[in-house]
PDB file of C-alpha atoms in Angstrom:
ATOM      1  CA  MET A   1      -5.626  53.070  10.764  1.00  0.00           C
ATOM      2  CA  GLN A   2      -4.802  50.282  13.214  1.00  0.00           C
ATOM      3  CA  VAL A   3      -4.197  46.942  11.933  1.00  0.00           C
ATOM      4  CA  ASP A   4      -4.535  43.921  14.308  1.00  0.00           C
ATOM      5  CA  ALA A   5      -1.281  41.863  14.351  1.00  0.00           C
ATOM      6  CA  TRP A   6      -1.595  38.608  12.686  1.00  0.00           C
ATOM      7  CA  SER A   7      -0.754  35.408  14.658  1.00  0.00           C
ATOM      8  CA  PRO A   8      -0.340  32.075  12.890  1.00  0.00           C
ATOM      9  CA  ILE A   9      -3.216  29.380  13.458  1.00  0.00           C
ATOM     10  CA  PRO A  10      -1.868  26.537  16.046  1.00  0.00           C
ATOM     11  CA  VAL A  11      -1.815  23.344  13.530  1.00  0.00           C
ATOM     12  CA  LEU A  12      -0.078  19.755  14.622  1.00  0.00           C
ATOM     13  CA  LEU A  13       1.394  17.447  12.187  1.00  0.00           C
ATOM     14  CA  THR A  14       1.284  13.978  12.118  1.00  0.00           C
ATOM     15  CA  VAL A  15       2.398  10.999   9.861  1.00  0.00           C
ATOM     16  CA  ASP A  16       0.405   8.001   8.977  1.00  0.00           C
ATOM     17  CA  LEU A  17       1.343   4.596   7.454  1.00  0.00           C
ATOM     18  CA  VAL A  18      -0.418   2.694   5.024  1.00  0.00           C
ATOM     19  CA  ILE A  19       1.453  -0.413   5.331  1.00  0.00           C
ATOM     20  CA  LEU A  20       0.361  -3.246   2.615  1.00  0.00           C
ATOM     21  CA  THR A  21       1.633  -6.958   2.272  1.00  0.00           C
ATOM     22  CA  LEU A  22       0.571 -10.081   1.090  1.00  0.00           C
ATOM     23  CA  ARG A  23      -0.709 -12.760   3.487  1.00  0.00           C
ATOM     24  CA  GLU A  24      -2.064 -16.203   2.333  1.00  0.00           C
ATOM     25  CA  GLY A  25      -2.499 -14.772  -0.851  1.00  0.00           C
ATOM     26  CA  ARG A  26      -4.589 -11.689   0.331  1.00  0.00           C
ATOM     27  CA  LEU A  27      -3.719  -7.984   0.390  1.00  0.00           C
ATOM     28  CA  CYS A  28      -3.605  -6.984   4.098  1.00  0.00           C
ATOM     29  CA  VAL A  29      -3.144  -3.575   5.609  1.00  0.00           C
ATOM     30  CA  LEU A  30      -1.624  -3.089   9.217  1.00  0.00           C
ATOM     31  CA  LEU A  31      -4.023  -1.468  11.624  1.00  0.00           C
ATOM     32  CA  VAL A  32      -3.532  -0.857  15.596  1.00  0.00           C
ATOM     33  CA  GLU A  33      -5.898  -0.742  18.076  1.00  0.00           C
ATOM     34  CA  ARG A  34      -6.023   3.014  19.709  1.00  0.00           C
ATOM     35  CA  GLY A  35      -5.109   2.751  23.416  1.00  0.00           C
ATOM     36  CA  GLU A  36      -6.248   6.394  24.277  1.00  0.00           C
ATOM     37  CA  ASP A  37      -8.518   8.910  23.321  1.00  0.00           C
ATOM     38  CA  PRO A  38      -9.884  10.064  20.683  1.00  0.00           C
ATOM     39  CA  PHE A  39     -11.127   6.851  19.254  1.00  0.00           C
ATOM     40  CA  GLN A  40      -9.848   4.602  22.130  1.00  0.00           C
ATOM     41  CA  GLY A  41     -10.555   1.008  20.997  1.00  0.00           C
ATOM     42  CA  MET A  42     -11.097   1.619  17.525  1.00  0.00           C
ATOM     43  CA  GLN A  43      -8.895   0.693  14.826  1.00  0.00           C
ATOM     44  CA  ALA A  44      -6.348   3.141  13.009  1.00  0.00           C
ATOM     45  CA  LEU A  45      -3.533   3.234  10.887  1.00  0.00           C
ATOM     46  CA  PRO A  46      -0.117   3.613  12.749  1.00  0.00           C
ATOM     47  CA  GLY A  47       1.315   6.770  13.056  1.00  0.00           C
ATOM     48  CA  GLY A  48       1.667   9.691  15.325  1.00  0.00           C
ATOM     49  CA  PHE A  49       2.673  13.191  16.061  1.00  0.00           C
ATOM     50  CA  LEU A  50       6.446  14.552  15.304  1.00  0.00           C
ATOM     51  CA  ASN A  51       8.941  13.912  18.202  1.00  0.00           C
ATOM     52  CA  HIS A  52      10.347  17.535  18.303  1.00  0.00           C
ATOM     53  CA  ALA A  53      10.329  20.481  15.851  1.00  0.00           C
ATOM     54  CA  GLY A  54      13.382  19.460  14.596  1.00  0.00           C
ATOM     55  CA  GLU A  55      12.236  16.019  13.208  1.00  0.00           C
ATOM     56  CA  GLU A  56      12.147  15.522   9.835  1.00  0.00           C
ATOM     57  CA  ILE A  57       8.679  14.106   8.282  1.00  0.00           C
ATOM     58  CA  LEU A  58      10.551  11.312   6.433  1.00  0.00           C
ATOM     59  CA  ASP A  59      12.287  10.597   9.664  1.00  0.00           C
ATOM     60  CA  ALA A  60       9.152  10.423  11.441  1.00  0.00           C
ATOM     61  CA  ALA A  61       7.683   7.930   9.025  1.00  0.00           C
ATOM     62  CA  HIS A  62      10.519   5.719   9.533  1.00  0.00           C
ATOM     63  CA  ARG A  63      10.463   5.981  13.243  1.00  0.00           C
ATOM     64  CA  GLU A  64       6.511   5.233  13.398  1.00  0.00           C
ATOM     65  CA  LEU A  65       7.155   2.254  11.083  1.00  0.00           C
ATOM     66  CA  SER A  66       9.689   0.883  13.709  1.00  0.00           C
ATOM     67  CA  GLU A  67       7.916   2.135  16.936  1.00  0.00           C
ATOM     68  CA  GLU A  68       4.224   1.335  16.154  1.00  0.00           C
ATOM     69  CA  THR A  69       4.887  -2.193  14.510  1.00  0.00           C
ATOM     70  CA  ALA A  70       8.573  -3.350  15.653  1.00  0.00           C
ATOM     71  CA  LEU A  71       9.187  -4.148  11.952  1.00  0.00           C
ATOM     72  CA  GLY A  72      12.526  -2.662  12.580  1.00  0.00           C
ATOM     73  CA  ALA A  73      14.878  -1.825   9.623  1.00  0.00           C
ATOM     74  CA  ARG A  74      13.571  -4.091   7.159  1.00  0.00           C
ATOM     75  CA  SER A  75      13.755  -3.190   3.770  1.00  0.00           C
ATOM     76  CA  VAL A  76      10.342  -1.652   2.512  1.00  0.00           C
ATOM     77  CA  HIS A  77       9.141   0.390  -0.093  1.00  0.00           C
ATOM     78  CA  LEU A  78       8.297   3.821   1.228  1.00  0.00           C
ATOM     79  CA  GLU A  79       6.880   6.862  -0.432  1.00  0.00           C
ATOM     80  CA  GLN A  80       4.436   9.706   0.412  1.00  0.00           C
ATOM     81  CA  LEU A  81       0.917   8.909  -0.507  1.00  0.00           C
ATOM     82  CA  ALA A  82      -0.905  12.286   0.211  1.00  0.00           C
ATOM     83  CA  ILE A  83      -1.514  15.048   2.799  1.00  0.00           C
ATOM     84  CA  TYR A  84      -4.856  15.445   4.675  1.00  0.00           C
ATOM     85  CA  GLY A  85      -5.861  18.606   6.383  1.00  0.00           C
ATOM     86  CA  ASP A  86      -9.773  18.725   6.482  1.00  0.00           C
ATOM     87  CA  ALA A  87     -10.645  21.053   9.656  1.00  0.00           C
ATOM     88  CA  ALA A  88     -12.501  18.608  11.119  1.00  0.00           C
ATOM     89  CA  ARG A  89     -10.788  15.406  10.882  1.00  0.00           C
ATOM     90  CA  ASP A  90      -9.358  15.318  14.277  1.00  0.00           C
ATOM     91  CA  PRO A  91     -11.318  16.416  17.420  1.00  0.00           C
ATOM     92  CA  ARG A  92      -8.121  17.374  19.152  1.00  0.00           C
ATOM     93  CA  GLY A  93      -7.856  20.471  16.923  1.00  0.00           C
ATOM     94  CA  ARG A  94      -6.277  21.517  13.779  1.00  0.00           C
ATOM     95  CA  VAL A  95      -4.213  18.142  13.159  1.00  0.00           C
ATOM     96  CA  VAL A  96      -2.794  17.772   9.411  1.00  0.00           C
ATOM     97  CA  SER A  97      -1.337  14.336   8.478  1.00  0.00           C
ATOM     98  CA  VAL A  98       1.438  13.360   5.894  1.00  0.00           C
ATOM     99  CA  ALA A  99       0.536   9.889   4.701  1.00  0.00           C
ATOM    100  CA  TYR A 100       3.218   7.520   3.506  1.00  0.00           C
ATOM    101  CA  LEU A 101       2.533   4.143   1.314  1.00  0.00           C
ATOM    102  CA  ALA A 102       4.790   1.366   2.532  1.00  0.00           C
ATOM    103  CA  ILE A 103       5.147  -2.173   0.906  1.00  0.00           C
ATOM    104  CA  ALA A 104       7.079  -5.282   1.636  1.00  0.00           C
ATOM    105  CA  PRO A 105       6.632  -9.097   1.290  1.00  0.00           C
ATOM    106  CA  GLY A 106       6.631 -11.413   4.273  1.00  0.00           C
ATOM    107  CA  LEU A 107       6.121  -8.987   6.669  1.00  0.00           C
ATOM    108  CA  PRO A 108       6.038 -10.489  10.322  1.00  0.00           C
ATOM    109  CA  GLU A 109       3.540 -10.561  12.782  1.00  0.00           C
ATOM    110  CA  PRO A 110       3.247  -6.866  14.095  1.00  0.00           C
ATOM    111  CA  VAL A 111       3.774  -5.930  17.825  1.00  0.00           C
ATOM    112  CA  ALA A 112       2.119  -2.921  19.120  1.00  0.00           C
ATOM    113  CA  GLY A 113       3.951   0.084  20.737  1.00  0.00           C
ATOM    114  CA  THR A 114       3.673   3.434  22.155  1.00  0.00           C
ATOM    115  CA  ASP A 115      -0.132   4.298  22.375  1.00  0.00           C
ATOM    116  CA  ALA A 116      -1.591   1.386  20.489  1.00  0.00           C
ATOM    117  CA  VAL A 117      -3.074  -1.605  22.551  1.00  0.00           C
ATOM    118  CA  ASP A 118      -3.040  -4.227  19.742  1.00  0.00           C
ATOM    119  CA  ALA A 119      -1.569  -4.451  15.986  1.00  0.00           C
ATOM    120  CA  ALA A 120      -2.872  -6.771  13.430  1.00  0.00           C
ATOM    121  CA  TRP A 121      -2.773  -7.565   9.500  1.00  0.00           C
ATOM    122  CA  VAL A 122      -6.298  -6.969   8.303  1.00  0.00           C
ATOM    123  CA  PRO A 123      -7.465  -8.001   5.094  1.00  0.00           C
ATOM    124  CA  ALA A 124      -7.735  -4.538   2.829  1.00  0.00           C
ATOM    125  CA  GLU A 125     -11.311  -5.815   1.834  1.00  0.00           C
ATOM    126  CA  SER A 126     -12.766  -5.458   4.996  1.00  0.00           C
ATOM    127  CA  VAL A 127     -11.731  -1.832   5.325  1.00  0.00           C
ATOM    128  CA  LEU A 128     -12.483  -0.968   1.676  1.00  0.00           C
ATOM    129  CA  SER A 129     -16.442  -2.381   2.093  1.00  0.00           C
ATOM    130  CA  GLY A 130     -16.841  -0.626   5.357  1.00  0.00           C
ATOM    131  CA  GLU A 131     -16.950  -3.899   7.279  1.00  0.00           C
ATOM    132  CA  LEU A 132     -14.418  -2.567   9.563  1.00  0.00           C
ATOM    133  CA  GLU A 133     -14.779   1.254  10.827  1.00  0.00           C
ATOM    134  CA  LEU A 134     -11.454   2.799  11.220  1.00  0.00           C
ATOM    135  CA  ALA A 135     -10.793   6.161  13.418  1.00  0.00           C
ATOM    136  CA  PHE A 136     -10.272   9.845  11.927  1.00  0.00           C
ATOM    137  CA  ASP A 137     -10.368   9.701   8.229  1.00  0.00           C
ATOM    138  CA  HIS A 138      -8.245   6.320   7.986  1.00  0.00           C
ATOM    139  CA  ARG A 139     -10.376   4.639   5.709  1.00  0.00           C
ATOM    140  CA  ARG A 140     -10.213   7.207   3.077  1.00  0.00           C
ATOM    141  CA  ILE A 141      -6.320   7.281   3.509  1.00  0.00           C
ATOM    142  CA  VAL A 142      -6.106   3.433   3.099  1.00  0.00           C
ATOM    143  CA  ALA A 143      -8.663   3.355   0.018  1.00  0.00           C
ATOM    144  CA  ASP A 144      -6.272   6.024  -1.470  1.00  0.00           C
ATOM    145  CA  GLY A 145      -3.133   3.968  -0.656  1.00  0.00           C
ATOM    146  CA  ILE A 146      -4.547   0.780  -2.304  1.00  0.00           C
ATOM    147  CA  GLU A 147      -5.671   2.670  -5.482  1.00  0.00           C
ATOM    148  CA  ARG A 148      -2.058   4.205  -5.635  1.00  0.00           C
ATOM    149  CA  ALA A 149      -0.908   0.519  -5.410  1.00  0.00           C
ATOM    150  CA  ARG A 150      -3.415  -0.645  -7.889  1.00  0.00           C
ATOM    151  CA  THR A 151      -2.667   2.154 -10.293  1.00  0.00           C
ATOM    152  CA  LYS A 152       1.216   1.986 -10.067  1.00  0.00           C
ATOM    153  CA  LEU A 153       1.094  -1.816 -10.779  1.00  0.00           C
ATOM    154  CA  GLU A 154       0.053  -1.061 -14.158  1.00  0.00           C
ATOM    155  CA  PHE A 155       2.946   1.380 -15.239  1.00  0.00           C
ATOM    156  CA  SER A 156       5.639   0.654 -12.488  1.00  0.00           C
ATOM    157  CA  ALA A 157       7.623  -2.462 -11.364  1.00  0.00           C
ATOM    158  CA  LEU A 158       5.945  -1.902  -7.772  1.00  0.00           C
ATOM    159  CA  ALA A 159       4.569  -5.428  -7.854  1.00  0.00           C
ATOM    160  CA  THR A 160       8.137  -6.861  -7.193  1.00  0.00           C
ATOM    161  CA  ALA A 161       8.063  -5.206  -3.904  1.00  0.00           C
ATOM    162  CA  PHE A 162       5.426  -7.543  -2.765  1.00  0.00           C
ATOM    163  CA  CYS A 163       7.789 -10.458  -3.592  1.00  0.00           C
ATOM    164  CA  GLY A 164      10.942 -11.805  -1.952  1.00  0.00           C
ATOM    165  CA  GLU A 165      14.526 -11.442  -3.720  1.00  0.00           C
ATOM    166  CA  LEU A 166      13.618 -14.297  -6.021  1.00  0.00           C
ATOM    167  CA  PHE A 167      10.251 -15.425  -7.254  1.00  0.00           C
ATOM    168  CA  THR A 168       8.296 -17.111  -9.966  1.00  0.00           C
ATOM    169  CA  ILE A 169       6.047 -15.485 -12.577  1.00  0.00           C
ATOM    170  CA  ALA A 170       3.345 -17.330 -10.962  1.00  0.00           C
ATOM    171  CA  GLU A 171       3.784 -15.805  -7.559  1.00  0.00           C
ATOM    172  CA  LEU A 172       4.099 -12.399  -9.395  1.00  0.00           C
ATOM    173  CA  GLN A 173       0.650 -13.081 -11.170  1.00  0.00           C
ATOM    174  CA  LYS A 174      -0.665 -13.754  -7.544  1.00  0.00           C
ATOM    175  CA  VAL A 175       0.785 -10.418  -6.433  1.00  0.00           C
ATOM    176  CA  TYR A 176      -1.397  -8.535  -9.084  1.00  0.00           C
ATOM    177  CA  GLU A 177      -4.468 -10.809  -8.406  1.00  0.00           C
ATOM    178  CA  ALA A 178      -4.574  -9.824  -4.863  1.00  0.00           C
ATOM    179  CA  VAL A 179      -3.809  -6.229  -5.472  1.00  0.00           C
ATOM    180  CA  TRP A 180      -6.070  -5.935  -8.252  1.00  0.00           C
ATOM    181  CA  GLY A 181      -8.796  -8.023  -6.810  1.00  0.00           C
ATOM    182  CA  THR A 182      -9.481 -10.006  -9.733  1.00  0.00           C
ATOM    183  CA  GLU A 183      -8.221 -13.224 -11.537  1.00  0.00           C
ATOM    184  CA  LEU A 184      -6.014 -13.159 -14.372  1.00  0.00           C
ATOM    185  CA  ASP A 185      -5.585 -15.407 -17.310  1.00  0.00           C
ATOM    186  CA  THR A 186      -1.990 -17.150 -16.654  1.00  0.00           C
ATOM    187  CA  ARG A 187      -0.972 -17.412 -20.276  1.00  0.00           C
ATOM    188  CA  ASN A 188      -1.828 -13.986 -21.259  1.00  0.00           C
ATOM    189  CA  PHE A 189      -0.265 -12.517 -18.186  1.00  0.00           C
ATOM    190  CA  TYR A 190       3.004 -14.492 -18.617  1.00  0.00           C
ATOM    191  CA  ARG A 191       3.085 -13.139 -22.247  1.00  0.00           C
ATOM    192  CA  LYS A 192       2.730  -9.369 -21.049  1.00  0.00           C
ATOM    193  CA  VAL A 193       5.378  -9.840 -18.332  1.00  0.00           C
ATOM    194  CA  GLN A 194       7.976 -11.166 -20.965  1.00  0.00           C
ATOM    195  CA  ALA A 195       7.111  -8.397 -23.365  1.00  0.00           C
ATOM    196  CA  VAL A 196       8.416  -5.640 -20.732  1.00  0.00           C
ATOM    197  CA  LYS A 197      12.165  -5.681 -21.546  1.00  0.00           C
ATOM    198  CA  GLY A 198      14.192  -5.084 -18.194  1.00  0.00           C
ATOM    199  CA  PHE A 199      11.027  -5.945 -15.909  1.00  0.00           C
ATOM    200  CA  LEU A 200      12.375  -9.361 -14.581  1.00  0.00           C
ATOM    201  CA  ILE A 201      15.674 -11.120 -14.622  1.00  0.00           C
ATOM    202  CA  PRO A 202      16.059 -14.825 -15.100  1.00  0.00           C
ATOM    203  CA  ALA A 203      17.893 -15.968 -11.689  1.00  0.00           C
ATOM    204  CA  GLY A 204      20.378 -18.589 -13.438  1.00  0.00           C
ATOM    205  CA  SER A 205      19.215 -21.670 -13.573  1.00  0.00           C
ATOM    206  CA  GLY A 206      17.299 -22.069 -10.401  1.00  0.00           C
ATOM    207  CA  ARG A 207      13.899 -23.274  -9.973  1.00  0.00           C
ATOM    208  CA  ARG A 208      11.020 -23.769  -7.457  1.00  0.00           C
ATOM    209  CA  THR A 209       8.603 -26.369  -7.180  1.00  0.00           C
ATOM    210  CA  THR A 210       5.231 -25.598  -6.022  1.00  0.00           C
ATOM    211  CA  GLY A 211       3.144 -28.667  -6.549  1.00  0.00           C
ATOM    212  CA  GLY A 212       3.758 -28.769 -10.450  1.00  0.00           C
ATOM    213  CA  ARG A 213       6.620 -29.050 -12.579  1.00  0.00           C
ATOM    214  CA  PRO A 214       9.578 -26.854 -11.207  1.00  0.00           C
ATOM    215  CA  ALA A 215       9.069 -23.133 -12.285  1.00  0.00           C
ATOM    216  CA  ARG A 216      11.907 -20.636 -13.204  1.00  0.00           C
ATOM    217  CA  LEU A 217      12.958 -18.315 -10.882  1.00  0.00           C
ATOM    218  CA  TYR A 218      13.625 -14.477 -11.331  1.00  0.00           C
ATOM    219  CA  ARG A 219      14.439 -11.184  -9.667  1.00  0.00           C
ATOM    220  CA  ALA A 220      13.512  -7.743 -10.271  1.00  0.00           C
ATOM    221  CA  GLY A 221      15.138  -6.126 -13.222  1.00  0.00           C
ATOM    222  CA  PRO A 222      16.271  -2.638 -13.786  1.00  0.00           C
ATOM    223  CA  LYS A 223      13.291  -1.408 -15.324  1.00  0.00           C
ATOM    224  CA  THR A 224      11.006   0.662 -13.125  1.00  0.00           C
ATOM    225  CA  VAL A 225       8.569   1.954 -15.457  1.00  0.00           C
ATOM    226  CA  LEU A 226       6.568  -0.542 -17.693  1.00  0.00           C
ATOM    227  CA  SER A 227       6.456  -0.320 -21.223  1.00  0.00           C
ATOM    228  CA  PRO A 228       3.826  -1.441 -22.552  1.00  0.00           C
ATOM    229  CA  PRO A 229       2.060  -1.105 -19.227  1.00  0.00           C
ATOM    230  CA  LEU A 230       0.293  -4.148 -17.815  1.00  0.00           C
ATOM    231  CA  ILE A 231      -3.265  -2.506 -17.750  1.00  0.00           C
ATOM    232  CA  ARG A 232      -5.881  -3.366 -14.898  1.00  0.00           C
ATOM    233  CA  PRO A 233      -8.914  -5.421 -16.244  1.00  0.00           C
ATOM    234  CA  MET A 234     -11.926  -3.587 -15.997  1.00  0.00           C
ATOM    235  CA  PRO A 235     -14.263  -5.177 -13.349  1.00  0.00           C
ATOM    236  CA  SER A 236     -17.059  -7.470 -14.343  1.00  0.00           C
ATOM    237  CA  GLY A 237     -20.184  -6.008 -15.588  1.00  0.00           C
ATOM    238  CA  LEU A 238     -18.303  -2.595 -16.312  1.00  0.00           C
ATOM    239  CA  GLU A 239     -17.217  -3.477 -19.516  1.00  0.00           C
ATOM    240  CA  GLU A 240     -18.126  -0.428 -22.524  1.00  0.00           C
ATOM    241  CA  ASP A 241     -20.949  -1.477 -24.450  1.00  0.00           C
ATOM    242  CA  THR A 242     -20.271  -1.275 -28.062  1.00  0.00           C
ATOM    243  CA  GLY A 243     -23.582  -1.629 -29.383  1.00  0.00           C
ATOM    244  CA  GLU A 244     -22.471  -4.018 -31.678  1.00  0.00           C
ATOM    245  CA  GLU A 245     -23.346  -7.468 -31.914  1.00  0.00           C
ATOM    246  CA  GLY A 246     -21.197 -10.917 -32.778  1.00  0.00           C
ATOM    247  CA  GLU A 247     -18.095  -9.349 -31.202  1.00  0.00           C
TER     248      GLU A 247
END
């Protein structure tokens, strides 16, 4: 019996970057305006195809970070987020995307490159709410990236990646509030942060004045896993009903 020879299905590989930072106290994601089809003129995540067969995927992510945004070699937190490979996600054919999450403080105004017309920081809530429509499945990728960041803030020291080298506890609290999208009690937050040994290290006797009395400066400590964790508050109206009164 003759068996038909098998041939591999042609699959293209891209990298996409969910780049998050804080701007004026708001969590923002970097988006580019596509300059060519498909989805010409729509907002999308920065990214693109591998340059050649020998390019490593992580190297491609670093290259796109530089080419699409002109961020250069700034120090950023970069980690692989997920792989997206739905058959119909790209009208050009079977295209699989390896998405990365990048986080850094005080990132500059971006400059679009390669196939992008423009690049801009956009409030993350505009994407999550559906107010802004994105090309491909990029809204899903953004949502996954933000949820990853929100979860990691509970159990890891990722929040310090949004801060400069030196920061106050009040500035760190603003990171949690911006990423989680909720206000936190200042005294409770201070107590919880101080309870995690090795999370923060006092930066000598330096202090920063931000309108009130000078605040003590800290830097990220050696602790990468928070114990006890800083659990994210449950959104208003979703608290579990115990059925008991007077509590």
